[in-house]
Amino acid sequence: MKRFFSLFFLIAVVLSGLYAQSDLQTIAIVKLGKTEPITLQQLKARCTAVEFQYGRPLTVEERKVVLDQLINEKLIIHAAELENIAISGDQLNQLFNEFISRQLGQAVTEEQFNEMIKQQMGITLDEYMKKSNGMSVAEFKQCLKSQLIAQQYITSKKSDELKKVEAPTDKEISDYYELRKNEFARPDRLTIFLVMAEKGTTEESAKAADKLIRDLQSQLKKNPKNADSIAEKGMKDGSGYKAGNVYILKNVASAQQLGITLDGLIEIFDKKDGYLSEITENDANYQFFMVRGKEDAKILTLNDELQPGSGVTVKDYIREGLLAEEQNLLLEQALNDSIVELRKDSNFSYQKSGENLDKVLGW
């Protein structure tokens, strides 16, 4: 089921941030409240993203459609700005954290995810985002910001109608679950207690981290129940380390996230509770893990948490999704109506048309 914020009117792609060439000629102008040019460079970037999704080059006619989508996007954003709809940095960061948490399958912050990427893949979060989405973190956040502004603008237009949309009944939720039960299958799951000590930037700090990680490993070796107190102390400033539970699924995706082979992942799953790994070292830290529990594969019930520790049950998820679908039907119609209303000659103009436009779009 689609998340509510992801149904941002006609935008089906995100900016790639990759520019094939420096071509700043203006091909359209949006002039609602303020004047903003749309350059060939911007259109090429958007088309590159669409072509990546399609797996083929776009035709000239398809590029015209993308240009119209770009104009529609700008019109909606300008209209929202005229009504003083703005997104704070905290709101944007929260949205980004929600995005990466869904990708990982557990709640994490940007800083935590950045650290995990460094440890598991040896690259920065910026490099990871560019590899996954074609954008840096800053560029991706800007895309999210545009989507959230548009959502709030359209929602403000239909706030009364949205309040009247009724939540699905228990029977509707149950029927949905019974027809799609297999979609809620969860593979074998392993809980590991991961401990990481930062090496710092000096030889002395690295030695201190090495000693610290060995002391922590020794504490867990003596008594695995020390894990909770170790995690709590690791949250304090100046502790020099971080520790906490990480949930791993027995599938290819988890192996890729951990940067190990599937055989290596299976080997970890074969370890008994309380197993302590060897201490490993990377450029940023020393780390080790302790196996803390395993659960067999199962079909989640309506009352099971969708993701461990999330507090969101399968029933909650289905209820939210069914309600969002009804709201989206209403919002999509409102979006279409708004675009029709905003696409006036006084609000935008093409700088190229006919054969001249075809020539420019035939790169």
Short mmCIF file of C-alpha atoms in Angstrom, two decimals:
data_model
loop_
_atom_site.label_atom_id
_atom_site.label_comp_id
_atom_site.label_asym_id
_atom_site.label_seq_id
_atom_site.Cartn_x
_atom_site.Cartn_y
_atom_site.Cartn_z
CA MET A 1 0.00 0.00 0.00
CA LYS A 2 1.24 3.46 -0.86
CA ARG A 3 2.18 5.85 1.84
CA PHE A 4 0.08 9.01 1.86
CA PHE A 5 2.91 11.44 1.26
CA SER A 6 4.25 9.44 -1.70
CA LEU A 7 1.21 10.14 -3.87
CA PHE A 8 2.46 13.59 -4.81
CA PHE A 9 0.27 14.53 -7.81
CA LEU A 10 1.93 13.73 -11.14
CA ILE A 11 5.46 13.29 -9.84
CA ALA A 12 6.28 9.63 -10.27
CA VAL A 13 10.03 10.10 -10.15
CA VAL A 14 12.65 11.98 -8.19
CA LEU A 15 15.36 14.33 -9.41
CA SER A 16 18.48 12.43 -10.32
CA GLY A 17 20.85 15.34 -9.69
CA LEU A 18 22.93 14.17 -12.66
CA TYR A 19 23.24 16.63 -15.53
CA ALA A 20 24.24 15.32 -18.92
CA GLN A 21 25.51 18.70 -20.01
CA SER A 22 25.43 22.34 -18.96
CA ASP A 23 22.53 23.74 -20.98
CA LEU A 24 20.84 26.64 -19.25
CA GLN A 25 18.48 27.79 -21.99
CA THR A 26 14.95 28.40 -20.69
CA ILE A 27 12.21 26.27 -22.24
CA ALA A 28 9.33 27.29 -19.94
CA ILE A 29 8.58 29.91 -17.31
CA VAL A 30 6.31 29.60 -14.27
CA LYS A 31 5.14 33.02 -13.07
CA LEU A 32 2.68 32.41 -10.25
CA GLY A 33 3.59 34.79 -7.42
CA LYS A 34 7.19 34.79 -8.59
CA THR A 35 8.95 34.05 -11.85
CA GLU A 36 10.89 30.80 -12.10
CA PRO A 37 12.47 29.48 -15.30
CA ILE A 38 12.55 25.81 -16.21
CA THR A 39 15.78 25.09 -18.05
CA LEU A 40 16.66 22.37 -20.50
CA GLN A 41 19.18 21.22 -17.92
CA GLN A 42 16.40 20.65 -15.36
CA LEU A 43 14.25 18.81 -17.88
CA LYS A 44 17.13 16.56 -18.91
CA ALA A 45 17.75 15.68 -15.27
CA ARG A 46 14.10 14.79 -14.74
CA CYS A 47 13.98 12.77 -17.97
CA THR A 48 17.13 10.90 -16.95
CA ALA A 49 15.37 9.78 -13.78
CA VAL A 50 12.29 8.67 -15.72
CA GLU A 51 14.43 6.80 -18.22
CA PHE A 52 16.20 5.03 -15.35
CA GLN A 53 12.84 3.77 -14.11
CA TYR A 54 11.59 2.83 -17.58
CA GLY A 55 14.85 1.22 -18.59
CA ARG A 56 14.82 2.95 -21.97
CA PRO A 57 15.19 6.40 -23.56
CA LEU A 58 12.07 8.57 -23.71
CA THR A 59 10.56 9.67 -26.99
CA VAL A 60 10.14 13.37 -27.78
CA GLU A 61 6.42 13.12 -26.99
CA GLU A 62 7.17 11.51 -23.63
CA ARG A 63 9.66 14.27 -22.86
CA LYS A 64 6.87 16.79 -23.50
CA VAL A 65 4.79 14.97 -20.88
CA VAL A 66 7.67 15.20 -18.41
CA LEU A 67 7.96 18.93 -19.15
CA ASP A 68 4.26 19.37 -18.36
CA GLN A 69 4.71 17.43 -15.14
CA LEU A 70 7.57 19.73 -14.19
CA ILE A 71 5.41 22.79 -14.90
CA ASN A 72 2.56 21.33 -12.83
CA GLU A 73 4.96 20.70 -9.95
CA LYS A 74 6.21 24.28 -9.97
CA LEU A 75 2.67 25.68 -10.16
CA ILE A 76 1.55 23.71 -7.12
CA ILE A 77 4.66 24.70 -5.12
CA HIS A 78 4.21 28.37 -6.03
CA ALA A 79 0.53 28.26 -5.05
CA ALA A 80 1.47 26.71 -1.70
CA GLU A 81 4.06 29.41 -1.05
CA LEU A 82 1.46 32.12 -1.74
CA GLU A 83 -0.59 30.64 1.10
CA ASN A 84 2.45 30.63 3.40
CA ILE A 85 2.73 26.86 3.50
CA ALA A 86 6.26 26.04 4.60
CA ILE A 87 8.17 23.04 5.93
CA SER A 88 10.54 23.35 8.90
CA GLY A 89 13.92 21.69 9.06
CA ASP A 90 12.70 19.45 11.89
CA GLN A 91 9.71 18.28 9.83
CA LEU A 92 11.96 17.51 6.89
CA ASN A 93 14.47 15.60 9.01
CA GLN A 94 11.67 13.57 10.57
CA LEU A 95 10.33 12.68 7.14
CA PHE A 96 13.80 11.61 6.01
CA ASN A 97 14.26 9.49 9.15
CA GLU A 98 10.92 7.80 8.44
CA PHE A 99 12.06 7.06 4.89
CA ILE A 100 15.36 5.44 5.86
CA SER A 101 13.68 3.56 8.74
CA ARG A 102 11.30 1.93 6.27
CA GLN A 103 14.22 1.01 4.03
CA LEU A 104 16.06 -0.60 6.92
CA GLY A 105 13.05 -2.16 8.63
CA GLN A 106 13.74 -0.56 11.99
CA ALA A 107 13.60 2.90 13.52
CA VAL A 108 16.86 4.81 12.98
CA THR A 109 18.00 8.41 12.74
CA GLU A 110 20.05 9.85 9.89
CA GLU A 111 23.17 9.80 12.07
CA GLN A 112 22.63 6.15 13.06
CA PHE A 113 21.97 5.09 9.47
CA ASN A 114 25.06 6.96 8.30
CA GLU A 115 27.15 5.05 10.84
CA MET A 116 25.64 1.72 9.81
CA ILE A 117 26.38 2.40 6.14
CA LYS A 118 29.99 3.24 6.98
CA GLN A 119 30.44 0.05 8.97
CA GLN A 120 28.61 -2.34 6.70
CA MET A 121 29.41 -0.96 3.24
CA GLY A 122 32.43 1.26 3.76
CA ILE A 123 30.77 4.26 2.09
CA THR A 124 29.13 7.47 3.26
CA LEU A 125 25.39 8.04 3.41
CA ASP A 126 25.71 10.51 0.54
CA GLU A 127 27.38 7.85 -1.60
CA TYR A 128 24.72 5.31 -0.61
CA MET A 129 21.87 7.68 -1.53
CA LYS A 130 23.46 8.54 -4.88
CA LYS A 131 23.87 4.86 -5.64
CA SER A 132 20.29 4.05 -4.62
CA ASN A 133 18.41 7.14 -5.81
CA GLY A 134 20.81 9.20 -7.90
CA MET A 135 20.78 12.03 -5.37
CA SER A 136 22.80 13.26 -2.43
CA VAL A 137 21.11 13.46 0.97
CA ALA A 138 20.55 17.21 0.49
CA GLU A 139 19.02 16.71 -2.96
CA PHE A 140 16.78 13.91 -1.76
CA LYS A 141 15.60 15.99 1.18
CA GLN A 142 14.71 18.82 -1.20
CA CYS A 143 12.57 16.38 -3.18
CA LEU A 144 10.83 15.25 0.00
CA LYS A 145 10.29 18.88 0.95
CA SER A 146 8.54 19.62 -2.35
CA GLN A 147 6.31 16.59 -1.90
CA LEU A 148 5.38 17.53 1.65
CA ILE A 149 4.57 21.13 0.67
CA ALA A 150 2.33 19.89 -2.12
CA GLN A 151 0.62 17.42 0.20
CA GLN A 152 -0.11 20.11 2.75
CA TYR A 153 -1.41 22.48 0.08
CA ILE A 154 -3.86 19.96 -1.36
CA THR A 155 -4.85 18.73 2.11
CA SER A 156 -5.67 22.28 3.20
CA LYS A 157 -8.07 22.55 0.29
CA LYS A 158 -9.94 19.42 1.27
CA SER A 159 -9.56 19.34 5.06
CA ASP A 160 -13.31 19.22 5.75
CA GLU A 161 -13.91 16.41 3.26
CA LEU A 162 -10.96 14.41 4.61
CA LYS A 163 -12.40 14.53 8.11
CA LYS A 164 -15.57 12.91 6.80
CA VAL A 165 -13.80 9.88 5.33
CA GLU A 166 -14.74 6.97 7.57
CA ALA A 167 -12.17 4.56 8.94
CA PRO A 168 -12.47 0.95 7.70
CA THR A 169 -14.46 -1.47 9.83
CA ASP A 170 -12.90 -4.48 11.59
CA LYS A 171 -14.55 -6.74 9.00
CA GLU A 172 -13.03 -4.79 6.11
CA ILE A 173 -9.62 -5.04 7.78
CA SER A 174 -10.06 -8.76 8.42
CA ASP A 175 -11.22 -9.42 4.86
CA TYR A 176 -8.26 -7.55 3.45
CA TYR A 177 -5.87 -9.55 5.66
CA GLU A 178 -7.38 -12.92 4.74
CA LEU A 179 -7.04 -12.21 1.02
CA ARG A 180 -3.42 -11.09 1.37
CA LYS A 181 -2.19 -13.09 4.34
CA ASN A 182 0.92 -14.34 2.55
CA GLU A 183 2.07 -10.75 2.01
CA PHE A 184 2.67 -10.57 5.75
CA ALA A 185 5.07 -13.50 5.83
CA ARG A 186 8.22 -12.86 7.85
CA PRO A 187 11.38 -14.94 7.34
CA ASP A 188 13.52 -16.21 10.23
CA ARG A 189 14.58 -13.26 12.38
CA LEU A 190 17.70 -12.86 14.48
CA THR A 191 18.29 -10.25 17.16
CA ILE A 192 21.91 -9.26 17.68
CA PHE A 193 23.29 -6.87 20.26
CA LEU A 194 25.75 -4.67 18.37
CA VAL A 195 28.49 -2.79 20.23
CA MET A 196 30.67 -0.15 18.53
CA ALA A 197 33.51 1.93 20.01
CA GLU A 198 34.59 4.99 18.03
CA LYS A 199 38.31 5.12 17.23
CA GLY A 200 38.51 8.88 17.03
CA THR A 201 41.22 10.72 15.10
CA THR A 202 44.36 10.05 17.13
CA GLU A 203 46.46 7.01 17.96
CA GLU A 204 45.69 7.48 21.64
CA SER A 205 41.93 7.60 21.08
CA ALA A 206 42.14 4.46 18.93
CA LYS A 207 44.02 2.62 21.70
CA ALA A 208 41.43 3.76 24.23
CA ALA A 209 38.64 2.49 21.95
CA ASP A 210 40.40 -0.84 21.55
CA LYS A 211 40.64 -1.25 25.32
CA LEU A 212 37.03 -0.14 25.79
CA ILE A 213 35.59 -2.59 23.25
CA ARG A 214 37.51 -5.46 24.87
CA ASP A 215 36.25 -4.49 28.31
CA LEU A 216 32.66 -4.42 27.01
CA GLN A 217 33.07 -7.79 25.34
CA SER A 218 34.47 -9.18 28.60
CA GLN A 219 31.45 -7.88 30.53
CA LEU A 220 29.07 -9.66 28.17
CA LYS A 221 31.15 -12.82 28.23
CA LYS A 222 30.85 -12.92 32.02
CA ASN A 223 27.12 -12.18 31.98
CA PRO A 224 25.02 -11.66 28.80
CA LYS A 225 22.40 -9.95 30.99
CA ASN A 226 24.75 -6.96 31.19
CA ALA A 227 23.56 -5.98 27.69
CA ASP A 228 20.77 -3.66 28.85
CA SER A 229 22.99 -1.70 31.24
CA ILE A 230 25.71 -1.48 28.59
CA ALA A 231 23.18 -0.08 26.11
CA GLU A 232 21.92 2.46 28.64
CA LYS A 233 25.43 3.69 29.50
CA GLY A 234 26.29 3.92 25.80
CA MET A 235 23.57 6.55 25.34
CA LYS A 236 25.36 8.98 27.65
CA ASP A 237 27.63 11.69 26.27
CA GLY A 238 31.28 10.80 26.46
CA SER A 239 30.70 7.05 26.78
CA GLY A 240 32.85 6.43 23.73
CA TYR A 241 30.60 3.71 22.36
CA LYS A 242 27.13 2.86 21.11
CA ALA A 243 25.21 -0.36 21.71
CA GLY A 244 21.77 -1.72 20.98
CA ASN A 245 19.64 -4.39 19.36
CA VAL A 246 19.68 -4.87 15.59
CA TYR A 247 17.11 -7.12 13.91
CA ILE A 248 18.24 -9.24 10.97
CA LEU A 249 16.05 -11.25 8.59
CA LYS A 250 17.26 -14.40 6.87
CA ASN A 251 17.06 -13.15 3.30
CA VAL A 252 19.24 -11.79 0.52
CA ALA A 253 18.38 -8.17 1.33
CA SER A 254 19.73 -8.49 4.88
CA ALA A 255 22.94 -10.10 3.62
CA GLN A 256 23.42 -7.20 1.20
CA GLN A 257 22.77 -4.63 3.93
CA LEU A 258 25.36 -6.30 6.15
CA GLY A 259 27.86 -6.56 3.32
CA ILE A 260 28.24 -10.34 3.68
CA THR A 261 27.37 -13.39 1.60
CA LEU A 262 24.16 -15.32 2.10
CA ASP A 263 26.25 -18.23 3.41
CA GLY A 264 27.81 -15.86 5.93
CA LEU A 265 24.38 -14.71 7.04
CA ILE A 266 23.18 -18.29 7.47
CA GLU A 267 26.28 -19.03 9.53
CA ILE A 268 25.34 -16.21 11.92
CA PHE A 269 21.82 -17.61 12.21
CA ASP A 270 23.29 -20.96 13.19
CA LYS A 271 24.96 -19.47 16.28
CA LYS A 272 23.38 -20.06 19.69
CA ASP A 273 21.97 -17.36 21.95
CA GLY A 274 24.77 -15.63 23.83
CA TYR A 275 27.33 -16.23 21.07
CA LEU A 276 29.93 -13.45 21.00
CA SER A 277 31.60 -12.57 17.71
CA GLU A 278 35.23 -11.64 17.32
CA ILE A 279 36.09 -7.94 17.52
CA THR A 280 36.40 -6.42 14.05
CA GLU A 281 37.93 -3.12 13.01
CA ASN A 282 37.13 -0.61 10.29
CA ASP A 283 38.24 2.96 9.62
CA ALA A 284 35.75 4.43 12.10
CA ASN A 285 35.43 1.97 14.98
CA TYR A 286 35.88 -1.39 16.66
CA GLN A 287 32.81 -3.57 16.99
CA PHE A 288 31.42 -6.96 17.90
CA PHE A 289 27.98 -8.47 18.38
CA MET A 290 26.18 -10.93 20.61
CA VAL A 291 23.37 -13.18 19.42
CA ARG A 292 20.40 -12.32 21.59
CA GLY A 293 17.51 -14.32 20.24
CA LYS A 294 16.01 -16.06 17.21
CA GLU A 295 12.47 -16.38 15.92
CA ASP A 296 11.28 -18.83 13.29
CA ALA A 297 9.61 -17.68 10.10
CA LYS A 298 5.89 -17.08 10.44
CA ILE A 299 2.82 -15.51 8.94
CA LEU A 300 2.18 -12.42 11.03
CA THR A 301 -1.23 -12.20 12.64
CA LEU A 302 -3.31 -9.03 12.81
CA ASN A 303 -2.01 -8.36 16.32
CA ASP A 304 1.69 -8.89 15.54
CA GLU A 305 3.98 -5.89 15.15
CA LEU A 306 4.80 -5.25 11.53
CA GLN A 307 8.36 -4.28 12.46
CA PRO A 308 9.95 -5.14 15.81
CA GLY A 309 9.78 -2.29 18.28
CA SER A 310 7.61 -0.13 16.01
CA GLY A 311 4.42 -0.48 18.06
CA VAL A 312 2.49 -0.72 14.76
CA THR A 313 0.54 -3.94 14.34
CA VAL A 314 -0.52 -5.52 11.07
CA LYS A 315 -4.06 -4.43 11.88
CA ASP A 316 -2.90 -0.84 12.40
CA TYR A 317 -1.03 -0.93 9.10
CA ILE A 318 -4.00 -2.25 7.15
CA ARG A 319 -6.36 0.26 8.77
CA GLU A 320 -4.02 3.12 7.92
CA GLY A 321 -3.59 1.89 4.36
CA LEU A 322 -7.29 1.44 3.63
CA LEU A 323 -8.08 4.86 5.08
CA ALA A 324 -5.26 6.42 3.08
CA GLU A 325 -6.59 4.86 -0.13
CA GLU A 326 -9.96 6.53 0.38
CA GLN A 327 -8.30 9.84 1.22
CA ASN A 328 -6.02 9.59 -1.78
CA LEU A 329 -8.95 9.22 -4.16
CA LEU A 330 -10.29 12.47 -2.80
CA LEU A 331 -6.91 14.21 -2.90
CA GLU A 332 -6.06 13.04 -6.41
CA GLN A 333 -9.27 14.59 -7.69
CA ALA A 334 -8.50 17.78 -5.76
CA LEU A 335 -5.03 17.77 -7.27
CA ASN A 336 -6.34 17.44 -10.79
CA ASP A 337 -8.82 20.24 -10.16
CA SER A 338 -6.05 22.48 -8.78
CA ILE A 339 -3.79 21.85 -11.75
CA VAL A 340 -6.58 22.68 -14.20
CA GLU A 341 -7.24 25.89 -12.28
CA LEU A 342 -3.57 26.89 -12.10
CA ARG A 343 -2.66 26.13 -15.72
CA LYS A 344 -3.67 29.54 -17.00
CA ASP A 345 -1.70 31.44 -19.64
CA SER A 346 -1.00 34.13 -17.07
CA ASN A 347 0.69 31.61 -14.74
CA PHE A 348 3.14 29.95 -17.14
CA SER A 349 4.41 30.00 -20.68
CA TYR A 350 6.45 27.83 -23.05
CA GLN A 351 9.58 29.45 -24.48
CA LYS A 352 9.78 26.85 -27.23
CA SER A 353 6.94 25.40 -29.27
CA GLY A 354 6.18 23.34 -32.35
CA GLU A 355 9.19 22.23 -34.39
CA ASN A 356 11.53 24.32 -32.24
CA LEU A 357 10.43 22.45 -29.11
CA ASP A 358 10.74 19.09 -30.89
CA LYS A 359 14.25 20.00 -31.95
CA VAL A 360 15.29 20.98 -28.41
CA LEU A 361 13.77 17.77 -26.96
CA GLY A 362 15.52 15.57 -29.50
CA TRP A 363 18.86 15.52 -27.70
#
